[in-house]
Amino acid sequence: MVRLPAVAGRFYPSDPAELSAQIREYFAPQNGLVVRNVKACLVPHAGLMYSGHVAGAVFSSIRIPEKVVILGVRHRPPGSPAAIMSSGAWRTPLGDAEIDHELAEKLRVACPLLTEDAVAHSKEHSLEVEIPFLQVLHPDFRFVPIALGTAHFETLVSVGEAIGGVLAAENEEVLLVTSSDLNHYEDDATTRVKDRKAIEQLLSMNVRGLYDVCRKEEISMCGLGPAVAMLTALQLLKAGNAELIRYATSADRGGDLSAVVGYAGMVFW
């Protein structure tokens, strides 16, 4: 099965040459840049014109291995609260990105909560917009897509524990890409204050702290679930370091300060 692009021509260019050129423009300058091995990263998933420079700064600062797990949020499509696709490919204007069937099966066995569900992925953009970045940097990468539509803390922790256990047992390096925007549709000043509180918990790698501060402070972080799962997995992967690579809001590119979305690009190792 080939999952066709859902947001090409809207979130990113549908022309291959234009898309590739735009993504390369978002990569951080290479002079003096040290490309690191990391266990996970957090990147935004808005239209490239708004958040591509944040995602590009992250992806160009890390080494992309052959295997990737992409954790995204299920915004609107119906389907499973924890949806996986374990075979086939995802098409973008840059070609087909193959699903790593073997790794997907290991994750399904380790976490019965993960349900094979192509419908939940069919129109969801949070995973799709990350794939062209990976295709430019590592054209032959393989991946496992997981979309989380639940905000139940214990469920998210269970998913994260399963992911962490499977990746810790892998002989090959696997990158965990977590797709999330931060606070939504408040003014720029308010959003920056709220986002800082969430980022502090991410930098501390505090799973419960991130969940609780987003609830208490009403931080509308759409990828809270994937981030909770990621931080949980990182505990099993014995990661102890986190760094904020770039932060921005949509106002930095769009100019409207009255209703913005926040974007953070982070790495964990």
PDB file of C-alpha atoms in Angstrom:
ATOM      1  CA  MET A   1       0.000   0.000   0.000  1.00  0.00           C
ATOM      2  CA  VAL A   2       1.227   3.479  -0.874  1.00  0.00           C
ATOM      3  CA  ARG A   3      -0.061   6.291   1.307  1.00  0.00           C
ATOM      4  CA  LEU A   4      -0.475   9.299  -0.998  1.00  0.00           C
ATOM      5  CA  PRO A   5       0.456  12.835   0.111  1.00  0.00           C
ATOM      6  CA  ALA A   6      -2.371  14.684   1.838  1.00  0.00           C
ATOM      7  CA  VAL A   7      -0.948  18.195   2.176  1.00  0.00           C
ATOM      8  CA  ALA A   8       1.433  18.616  -0.777  1.00  0.00           C
ATOM      9  CA  GLY A   9       0.760  21.958  -2.423  1.00  0.00           C
ATOM     10  CA  ARG A  10      -0.556  23.401   0.843  1.00  0.00           C
ATOM     11  CA  PHE A  11       1.879  22.722   3.674  1.00  0.00           C
ATOM     12  CA  TYR A  12       4.822  22.347   1.305  1.00  0.00           C
ATOM     13  CA  PRO A  13       5.421  22.662  -2.454  1.00  0.00           C
ATOM     14  CA  SER A  14       4.145  19.897  -4.708  1.00  0.00           C
ATOM     15  CA  ASP A  15       6.908  20.461  -7.259  1.00  0.00           C
ATOM     16  CA  PRO A  16       9.911  18.237  -6.407  1.00  0.00           C
ATOM     17  CA  ALA A  17      12.591  20.747  -7.406  1.00  0.00           C
ATOM     18  CA  GLU A  18      10.901  23.584  -5.534  1.00  0.00           C
ATOM     19  CA  LEU A  19      10.382  21.429  -2.454  1.00  0.00           C
ATOM     20  CA  SER A  20      13.984  20.232  -2.366  1.00  0.00           C
ATOM     21  CA  ALA A  21      15.318  23.751  -2.836  1.00  0.00           C
ATOM     22  CA  GLN A  22      13.073  25.163  -0.130  1.00  0.00           C
ATOM     23  CA  ILE A  23      14.096  22.510   2.381  1.00  0.00           C
ATOM     24  CA  ARG A  24      17.786  23.115   1.700  1.00  0.00           C
ATOM     25  CA  GLU A  25      17.259  26.823   2.328  1.00  0.00           C
ATOM     26  CA  TYR A  26      16.015  25.946   5.809  1.00  0.00           C
ATOM     27  CA  PHE A  27      19.088  23.948   6.745  1.00  0.00           C
ATOM     28  CA  ALA A  28      21.399  25.699   9.179  1.00  0.00           C
ATOM     29  CA  PRO A  29      24.662  27.035   7.689  1.00  0.00           C
ATOM     30  CA  GLN A  30      27.198  24.243   7.528  1.00  0.00           C
ATOM     31  CA  ASN A  31      30.242  26.354   8.416  1.00  0.00           C
ATOM     32  CA  GLY A  32      31.424  25.175  11.802  1.00  0.00           C
ATOM     33  CA  LEU A  33      28.346  23.013  12.329  1.00  0.00           C
ATOM     34  CA  VAL A  34      28.979  19.757  14.158  1.00  0.00           C
ATOM     35  CA  VAL A  35      26.520  17.077  13.051  1.00  0.00           C
ATOM     36  CA  ARG A  36      25.721  14.917  16.089  1.00  0.00           C
ATOM     37  CA  ASN A  37      24.279  11.517  16.776  1.00  0.00           C
ATOM     38  CA  VAL A  38      21.154  11.931  18.885  1.00  0.00           C
ATOM     39  CA  LYS A  39      18.491   9.564  20.133  1.00  0.00           C
ATOM     40  CA  ALA A  40      15.492  11.817  19.454  1.00  0.00           C
ATOM     41  CA  CYS A  41      14.398  15.201  18.230  1.00  0.00           C
ATOM     42  CA  LEU A  42      11.323  17.394  18.544  1.00  0.00           C
ATOM     43  CA  VAL A  43      10.322  19.327  15.421  1.00  0.00           C
ATOM     44  CA  PRO A  44       7.271  21.390  14.404  1.00  0.00           C
ATOM     45  CA  HIS A  45       4.824  20.420  11.694  1.00  0.00           C
ATOM     46  CA  ALA A  46       3.190  23.610  10.437  1.00  0.00           C
ATOM     47  CA  GLY A  47       3.423  24.756   6.838  1.00  0.00           C
ATOM     48  CA  LEU A  48       7.047  25.106   5.794  1.00  0.00           C
ATOM     49  CA  MET A  49       6.739  28.840   5.302  1.00  0.00           C
ATOM     50  CA  TYR A  50       6.046  29.197   9.025  1.00  0.00           C
ATOM     51  CA  SER A  51       8.050  26.480  10.760  1.00  0.00           C
ATOM     52  CA  GLY A  52      10.367  25.000   8.149  1.00  0.00           C
ATOM     53  CA  HIS A  53      13.339  27.046   9.367  1.00  0.00           C
ATOM     54  CA  VAL A  54      12.943  25.538  12.853  1.00  0.00           C
ATOM     55  CA  ALA A  55      12.665  21.949  11.624  1.00  0.00           C
ATOM     56  CA  GLY A  56      15.493  22.488   9.148  1.00  0.00           C
ATOM     57  CA  ALA A  57      17.837  23.774  11.846  1.00  0.00           C
ATOM     58  CA  VAL A  58      17.264  20.559  13.818  1.00  0.00           C
ATOM     59  CA  PHE A  59      17.472  18.052  10.988  1.00  0.00           C
ATOM     60  CA  SER A  60      20.630  19.590   9.522  1.00  0.00           C
ATOM     61  CA  SER A  61      22.360  19.454  12.921  1.00  0.00           C
ATOM     62  CA  ILE A  62      21.934  15.690  13.441  1.00  0.00           C
ATOM     63  CA  ARG A  63      22.938  12.538  11.650  1.00  0.00           C
ATOM     64  CA  ILE A  64      19.969  10.777  10.084  1.00  0.00           C
ATOM     65  CA  PRO A  65      20.340   6.996  10.424  1.00  0.00           C
ATOM     66  CA  GLU A  66      18.773   4.447   8.108  1.00  0.00           C
ATOM     67  CA  LYS A  67      15.926   3.720  10.540  1.00  0.00           C
ATOM     68  CA  VAL A  68      13.517   6.307  11.937  1.00  0.00           C
ATOM     69  CA  VAL A  69      10.378   6.194  14.063  1.00  0.00           C
ATOM     70  CA  ILE A  70       8.120   9.211  13.564  1.00  0.00           C
ATOM     71  CA  LEU A  71       5.709  10.018  16.380  1.00  0.00           C
ATOM     72  CA  GLY A  72       2.959  12.407  15.377  1.00  0.00           C
ATOM     73  CA  VAL A  73      -0.384  13.560  16.653  1.00  0.00           C
ATOM     74  CA  ARG A  74      -3.721  12.614  15.101  1.00  0.00           C
ATOM     75  CA  HIS A  75      -5.455  15.971  14.689  1.00  0.00           C
ATOM     76  CA  ARG A  76      -8.670  15.263  12.823  1.00  0.00           C
ATOM     77  CA  PRO A  77      -8.996  11.953  10.955  1.00  0.00           C
ATOM     78  CA  PRO A  78     -11.036   9.233  12.635  1.00  0.00           C
ATOM     79  CA  GLY A  79      -9.279   6.110  13.731  1.00  0.00           C
ATOM     80  CA  SER A  80      -7.295   4.448  16.468  1.00  0.00           C
ATOM     81  CA  PRO A  81      -5.982   6.485  19.417  1.00  0.00           C
ATOM     82  CA  ALA A  82      -2.588   4.846  18.777  1.00  0.00           C
ATOM     83  CA  ALA A  83      -2.278   4.157  15.057  1.00  0.00           C
ATOM     84  CA  ILE A  84       0.621   2.469  13.306  1.00  0.00           C
ATOM     85  CA  MET A  85       1.265   1.457   9.701  1.00  0.00           C
ATOM     86  CA  SER A  86       3.562  -1.522   9.412  1.00  0.00           C
ATOM     87  CA  SER A  87       3.960  -1.998   5.661  1.00  0.00           C
ATOM     88  CA  GLY A  88       3.997  -0.090   2.400  1.00  0.00           C
ATOM     89  CA  ALA A  89       5.352   3.352   1.666  1.00  0.00           C
ATOM     90  CA  TRP A  90       4.497   7.038   1.996  1.00  0.00           C
ATOM     91  CA  ARG A  91       4.739   9.122  -1.153  1.00  0.00           C
ATOM     92  CA  THR A  92       5.873  12.725  -1.302  1.00  0.00           C
ATOM     93  CA  PRO A  93       6.895  14.803  -4.332  1.00  0.00           C
ATOM     94  CA  LEU A  94      10.451  13.565  -3.659  1.00  0.00           C
ATOM     95  CA  GLY A  95       9.504   9.885  -4.024  1.00  0.00           C
ATOM     96  CA  ASP A  96       8.425   7.016  -1.799  1.00  0.00           C
ATOM     97  CA  ALA A  97       9.642   6.565   1.774  1.00  0.00           C
ATOM     98  CA  GLU A  98       9.500   2.893   2.693  1.00  0.00           C
ATOM     99  CA  ILE A  99       8.034   1.671   5.976  1.00  0.00           C
ATOM    100  CA  ASP A 100      10.372  -0.575   7.966  1.00  0.00           C
ATOM    101  CA  HIS A 101       8.126  -3.607   8.323  1.00  0.00           C
ATOM    102  CA  GLU A 102      10.412  -5.550  10.658  1.00  0.00           C
ATOM    103  CA  LEU A 103      10.764  -2.684  13.127  1.00  0.00           C
ATOM    104  CA  ALA A 104       7.038  -1.927  12.948  1.00  0.00           C
ATOM    105  CA  GLU A 105       6.208  -5.530  13.801  1.00  0.00           C
ATOM    106  CA  LYS A 106       8.511  -5.435  16.814  1.00  0.00           C
ATOM    107  CA  LEU A 107       6.713  -2.313  18.043  1.00  0.00           C
ATOM    108  CA  ARG A 108       3.281  -3.864  17.512  1.00  0.00           C
ATOM    109  CA  VAL A 109       4.245  -6.946  19.499  1.00  0.00           C
ATOM    110  CA  ALA A 110       5.742  -4.857  22.307  1.00  0.00           C
ATOM    111  CA  CYS A 111       2.737  -2.527  22.493  1.00  0.00           C
ATOM    112  CA  PRO A 112      -0.708  -4.080  21.863  1.00  0.00           C
ATOM    113  CA  LEU A 113      -2.154  -0.552  22.140  1.00  0.00           C
ATOM    114  CA  LEU A 114      -0.723   0.175  18.682  1.00  0.00           C
ATOM    115  CA  THR A 115      -3.384  -0.611  16.097  1.00  0.00           C
ATOM    116  CA  GLU A 116      -2.823  -1.111  12.386  1.00  0.00           C
ATOM    117  CA  ASP A 117      -4.813   1.806  10.998  1.00  0.00           C
ATOM    118  CA  ALA A 118      -4.197   3.460   7.633  1.00  0.00           C
ATOM    119  CA  VAL A 119      -7.308   5.645   7.976  1.00  0.00           C
ATOM    120  CA  ALA A 120      -5.895   7.501  10.978  1.00  0.00           C
ATOM    121  CA  HIS A 121      -2.835   8.368   8.879  1.00  0.00           C
ATOM    122  CA  SER A 122      -4.576   9.104   5.591  1.00  0.00           C
ATOM    123  CA  LYS A 123      -5.137  12.864   6.010  1.00  0.00           C
ATOM    124  CA  GLU A 124      -2.873  13.612   8.961  1.00  0.00           C
ATOM    125  CA  HIS A 125      -0.128  16.138   8.260  1.00  0.00           C
ATOM    126  CA  SER A 126       1.987  15.973  11.424  1.00  0.00           C
ATOM    127  CA  LEU A 127       4.093  13.049  10.201  1.00  0.00           C
ATOM    128  CA  GLU A 128       3.927  13.799   6.496  1.00  0.00           C
ATOM    129  CA  VAL A 129       5.647  17.196   6.664  1.00  0.00           C
ATOM    130  CA  GLU A 130       8.754  15.694   8.310  1.00  0.00           C
ATOM    131  CA  ILE A 131       9.383  13.119   5.591  1.00  0.00           C
ATOM    132  CA  PRO A 132      10.747  15.443   2.865  1.00  0.00           C
ATOM    133  CA  PHE A 133      13.441  16.706   5.277  1.00  0.00           C
ATOM    134  CA  LEU A 134      14.524  13.119   5.895  1.00  0.00           C
ATOM    135  CA  GLN A 135      14.395  12.289   2.188  1.00  0.00           C
ATOM    136  CA  VAL A 136      16.731  15.161   1.334  1.00  0.00           C
ATOM    137  CA  LEU A 137      19.244  14.198   4.039  1.00  0.00           C
ATOM    138  CA  HIS A 138      19.000  10.395   3.723  1.00  0.00           C
ATOM    139  CA  PRO A 139      17.075   9.349   0.580  1.00  0.00           C
ATOM    140  CA  ASP A 140      17.128   5.650   1.515  1.00  0.00           C
ATOM    141  CA  PHE A 141      15.878   5.932   5.076  1.00  0.00           C
ATOM    142  CA  ARG A 142      13.080   3.642   6.279  1.00  0.00           C
ATOM    143  CA  PHE A 143      10.592   4.566   8.954  1.00  0.00           C
ATOM    144  CA  VAL A 144       7.691   3.563  11.161  1.00  0.00           C
ATOM    145  CA  PRO A 145       4.758   6.026  11.393  1.00  0.00           C
ATOM    146  CA  ILE A 146       2.829   6.286  14.673  1.00  0.00           C
ATOM    147  CA  ALA A 147      -0.016   8.772  15.195  1.00  0.00           C
ATOM    148  CA  LEU A 148      -1.328   9.315  18.716  1.00  0.00           C
ATOM    149  CA  GLY A 149      -4.854  10.605  19.172  1.00  0.00           C
ATOM    150  CA  THR A 150      -5.077  10.095  22.924  1.00  0.00           C
ATOM    151  CA  ALA A 151      -4.176  12.434  25.787  1.00  0.00           C
ATOM    152  CA  HIS A 152      -4.453   9.754  28.479  1.00  0.00           C
ATOM    153  CA  PHE A 153      -1.201   9.909  30.434  1.00  0.00           C
ATOM    154  CA  GLU A 154      -0.908   6.226  31.336  1.00  0.00           C
ATOM    155  CA  THR A 155      -1.591   5.181  27.745  1.00  0.00           C
ATOM    156  CA  LEU A 156       1.079   7.549  26.447  1.00  0.00           C
ATOM    157  CA  VAL A 157       3.572   6.233  28.979  1.00  0.00           C
ATOM    158  CA  SER A 158       2.799   2.651  27.929  1.00  0.00           C
ATOM    159  CA  VAL A 159       3.447   3.523  24.288  1.00  0.00           C
ATOM    160  CA  GLY A 160       6.681   5.277  25.227  1.00  0.00           C
ATOM    161  CA  GLU A 161       7.875   2.349  27.327  1.00  0.00           C
ATOM    162  CA  ALA A 162       7.273  -0.037  24.447  1.00  0.00           C
ATOM    163  CA  ILE A 163       9.110   2.196  21.980  1.00  0.00           C
ATOM    164  CA  GLY A 164      12.013   2.654  24.366  1.00  0.00           C
ATOM    165  CA  GLY A 165      12.290  -1.060  25.032  1.00  0.00           C
ATOM    166  CA  VAL A 166      12.291  -1.974  21.348  1.00  0.00           C
ATOM    167  CA  LEU A 167      14.785   0.713  20.337  1.00  0.00           C
ATOM    168  CA  ALA A 168      17.104  -0.144  23.232  1.00  0.00           C
ATOM    169  CA  ALA A 169      17.258  -3.725  21.967  1.00  0.00           C
ATOM    170  CA  GLU A 170      18.014  -2.776  18.354  1.00  0.00           C
ATOM    171  CA  ASN A 171      21.496  -3.471  17.027  1.00  0.00           C
ATOM    172  CA  GLU A 172      21.199  -0.546  14.616  1.00  0.00           C
ATOM    173  CA  GLU A 173      20.730   3.097  15.499  1.00  0.00           C
ATOM    174  CA  VAL A 174      17.148   4.344  15.296  1.00  0.00           C
ATOM    175  CA  LEU A 175      16.188   8.022  15.430  1.00  0.00           C
ATOM    176  CA  LEU A 176      12.953   8.939  17.205  1.00  0.00           C
ATOM    177  CA  VAL A 177      11.404  11.990  15.516  1.00  0.00           C
ATOM    178  CA  THR A 178       8.605  13.628  17.500  1.00  0.00           C
ATOM    179  CA  SER A 179       6.339  16.054  15.670  1.00  0.00           C
ATOM    180  CA  SER A 180       4.677  18.834  17.663  1.00  0.00           C
ATOM    181  CA  ASP A 181       3.809  22.501  17.566  1.00  0.00           C
ATOM    182  CA  LEU A 182       3.532  24.398  20.839  1.00  0.00           C
ATOM    183  CA  ASN A 183       0.901  26.903  22.013  1.00  0.00           C
ATOM    184  CA  HIS A 184      -1.820  27.842  19.531  1.00  0.00           C
ATOM    185  CA  TYR A 185      -3.715  31.004  18.588  1.00  0.00           C
ATOM    186  CA  GLU A 186      -2.962  33.356  21.466  1.00  0.00           C
ATOM    187  CA  ASP A 187      -1.013  36.580  21.115  1.00  0.00           C
ATOM    188  CA  ASP A 188       2.730  36.388  20.604  1.00  0.00           C
ATOM    189  CA  ALA A 189       3.747  37.567  24.078  1.00  0.00           C
ATOM    190  CA  THR A 190       1.424  35.118  25.848  1.00  0.00           C
ATOM    191  CA  THR A 191       2.516  32.263  23.607  1.00  0.00           C
ATOM    192  CA  ARG A 192       6.205  32.873  24.296  1.00  0.00           C
ATOM    193  CA  VAL A 193       5.615  32.800  28.060  1.00  0.00           C
ATOM    194  CA  LYS A 194       3.592  29.600  27.858  1.00  0.00           C
ATOM    195  CA  ASP A 195       5.997  27.935  25.466  1.00  0.00           C
ATOM    196  CA  ARG A 196       8.940  28.684  27.737  1.00  0.00           C
ATOM    197  CA  LYS A 197       7.226  26.750  30.532  1.00  0.00           C
ATOM    198  CA  ALA A 198       6.769  23.710  28.287  1.00  0.00           C
ATOM    199  CA  ILE A 199      10.308  23.965  26.928  1.00  0.00           C
ATOM    200  CA  GLU A 200      11.729  24.043  30.460  1.00  0.00           C
ATOM    201  CA  GLN A 201      10.073  20.703  31.187  1.00  0.00           C
ATOM    202  CA  LEU A 202      11.308  19.263  27.894  1.00  0.00           C
ATOM    203  CA  LEU A 203      14.849  20.398  28.660  1.00  0.00           C
ATOM    204  CA  SER A 204      14.549  18.764  32.075  1.00  0.00           C
ATOM    205  CA  MET A 205      13.174  15.654  30.347  1.00  0.00           C
ATOM    206  CA  ASN A 206      10.422  15.654  32.959  1.00  0.00           C
ATOM    207  CA  VAL A 207       7.606  13.475  31.621  1.00  0.00           C
ATOM    208  CA  ARG A 208       4.998  14.215  34.261  1.00  0.00           C
ATOM    209  CA  GLY A 209       6.122  17.819  34.571  1.00  0.00           C
ATOM    210  CA  LEU A 210       5.506  18.466  30.871  1.00  0.00           C
ATOM    211  CA  TYR A 211       2.071  16.849  30.981  1.00  0.00           C
ATOM    212  CA  ASP A 212       1.037  18.710  34.122  1.00  0.00           C
ATOM    213  CA  VAL A 213       2.295  22.144  33.111  1.00  0.00           C
ATOM    214  CA  CYS A 214       0.477  21.947  29.772  1.00  0.00           C
ATOM    215  CA  ARG A 215      -2.729  21.037  31.606  1.00  0.00           C
ATOM    216  CA  LYS A 216      -2.345  23.576  34.413  1.00  0.00           C
ATOM    217  CA  GLU A 217      -1.217  26.492  32.228  1.00  0.00           C
ATOM    218  CA  GLU A 218      -3.549  25.610  29.332  1.00  0.00           C
ATOM    219  CA  ILE A 219      -0.660  25.288  26.886  1.00  0.00           C
ATOM    220  CA  SER A 220      -2.230  23.990  23.701  1.00  0.00           C
ATOM    221  CA  MET A 221       0.739  21.868  22.628  1.00  0.00           C
ATOM    222  CA  CYS A 222      -0.820  19.671  19.963  1.00  0.00           C
ATOM    223  CA  GLY A 223       1.927  17.059  20.185  1.00  0.00           C
ATOM    224  CA  LEU A 224       1.846  16.710  23.955  1.00  0.00           C
ATOM    225  CA  GLY A 225       1.011  13.014  23.652  1.00  0.00           C
ATOM    226  CA  PRO A 226       3.901  12.210  21.307  1.00  0.00           C
ATOM    227  CA  ALA A 227       6.257  14.274  23.488  1.00  0.00           C
ATOM    228  CA  VAL A 228       5.212  12.368  26.626  1.00  0.00           C
ATOM    229  CA  ALA A 229       5.796   9.080  24.801  1.00  0.00           C
ATOM    230  CA  MET A 230       9.168  10.311  23.528  1.00  0.00           C
ATOM    231  CA  LEU A 231      10.403  11.417  26.961  1.00  0.00           C
ATOM    232  CA  THR A 232       9.290   8.091  28.422  1.00  0.00           C
ATOM    233  CA  ALA A 233      11.172   6.186  25.720  1.00  0.00           C
ATOM    234  CA  LEU A 234      14.275   8.281  26.332  1.00  0.00           C
ATOM    235  CA  GLN A 235      14.355   7.135  29.944  1.00  0.00           C
ATOM    236  CA  LEU A 236      14.776   3.539  28.775  1.00  0.00           C
ATOM    237  CA  LEU A 237      17.323   4.665  26.189  1.00  0.00           C
ATOM    238  CA  LYS A 238      19.325   6.287  29.013  1.00  0.00           C
ATOM    239  CA  ALA A 239      19.315   9.723  27.418  1.00  0.00           C
ATOM    240  CA  GLY A 240      20.253  12.494  29.801  1.00  0.00           C
ATOM    241  CA  ASN A 241      20.791  15.584  27.668  1.00  0.00           C
ATOM    242  CA  ALA A 242      18.496  17.964  25.842  1.00  0.00           C
ATOM    243  CA  GLU A 243      19.110  21.137  23.854  1.00  0.00           C
ATOM    244  CA  LEU A 244      16.878  23.769  22.298  1.00  0.00           C
ATOM    245  CA  ILE A 245      18.192  24.338  18.770  1.00  0.00           C
ATOM    246  CA  ARG A 246      15.730  27.007  17.652  1.00  0.00           C
ATOM    247  CA  TYR A 247      12.505  28.607  18.828  1.00  0.00           C
ATOM    248  CA  ALA A 248      10.098  30.800  16.868  1.00  0.00           C
ATOM    249  CA  THR A 249       6.462  31.692  16.510  1.00  0.00           C
ATOM    250  CA  SER A 250       4.461  32.065  13.331  1.00  0.00           C
ATOM    251  CA  ALA A 251       4.706  35.829  13.801  1.00  0.00           C
ATOM    252  CA  ASP A 252       8.411  35.642  12.973  1.00  0.00           C
ATOM    253  CA  ARG A 253       7.462  34.735   9.414  1.00  0.00           C
ATOM    254  CA  GLY A 254       3.826  35.803   9.144  1.00  0.00           C
ATOM    255  CA  GLY A 255       3.956  39.097  11.030  1.00  0.00           C
ATOM    256  CA  ASP A 256       0.569  38.791  12.792  1.00  0.00           C
ATOM    257  CA  LEU A 257       1.164  39.072  16.541  1.00  0.00           C
ATOM    258  CA  SER A 258      -2.450  38.648  17.584  1.00  0.00           C
ATOM    259  CA  ALA A 259      -2.871  34.890  17.107  1.00  0.00           C
ATOM    260  CA  VAL A 260       0.287  32.830  16.703  1.00  0.00           C
ATOM    261  CA  VAL A 261       1.580  29.269  16.976  1.00  0.00           C
ATOM    262  CA  GLY A 262       4.823  28.440  18.766  1.00  0.00           C
ATOM    263  CA  TYR A 263       7.531  26.175  17.356  1.00  0.00           C
ATOM    264  CA  ALA A 264      10.464  24.536  19.129  1.00  0.00           C
ATOM    265  CA  GLY A 265      13.246  22.503  17.596  1.00  0.00           C
ATOM    266  CA  MET A 266      15.068  20.306  20.107  1.00  0.00           C
ATOM    267  CA  VAL A 267      17.461  17.370  20.271  1.00  0.00           C
ATOM    268  CA  PHE A 268      17.927  14.691  22.948  1.00  0.00           C
ATOM    269  CA  TRP A 269      20.867  12.355  23.495  1.00  0.00           C
TER     270      TRP A 269
END
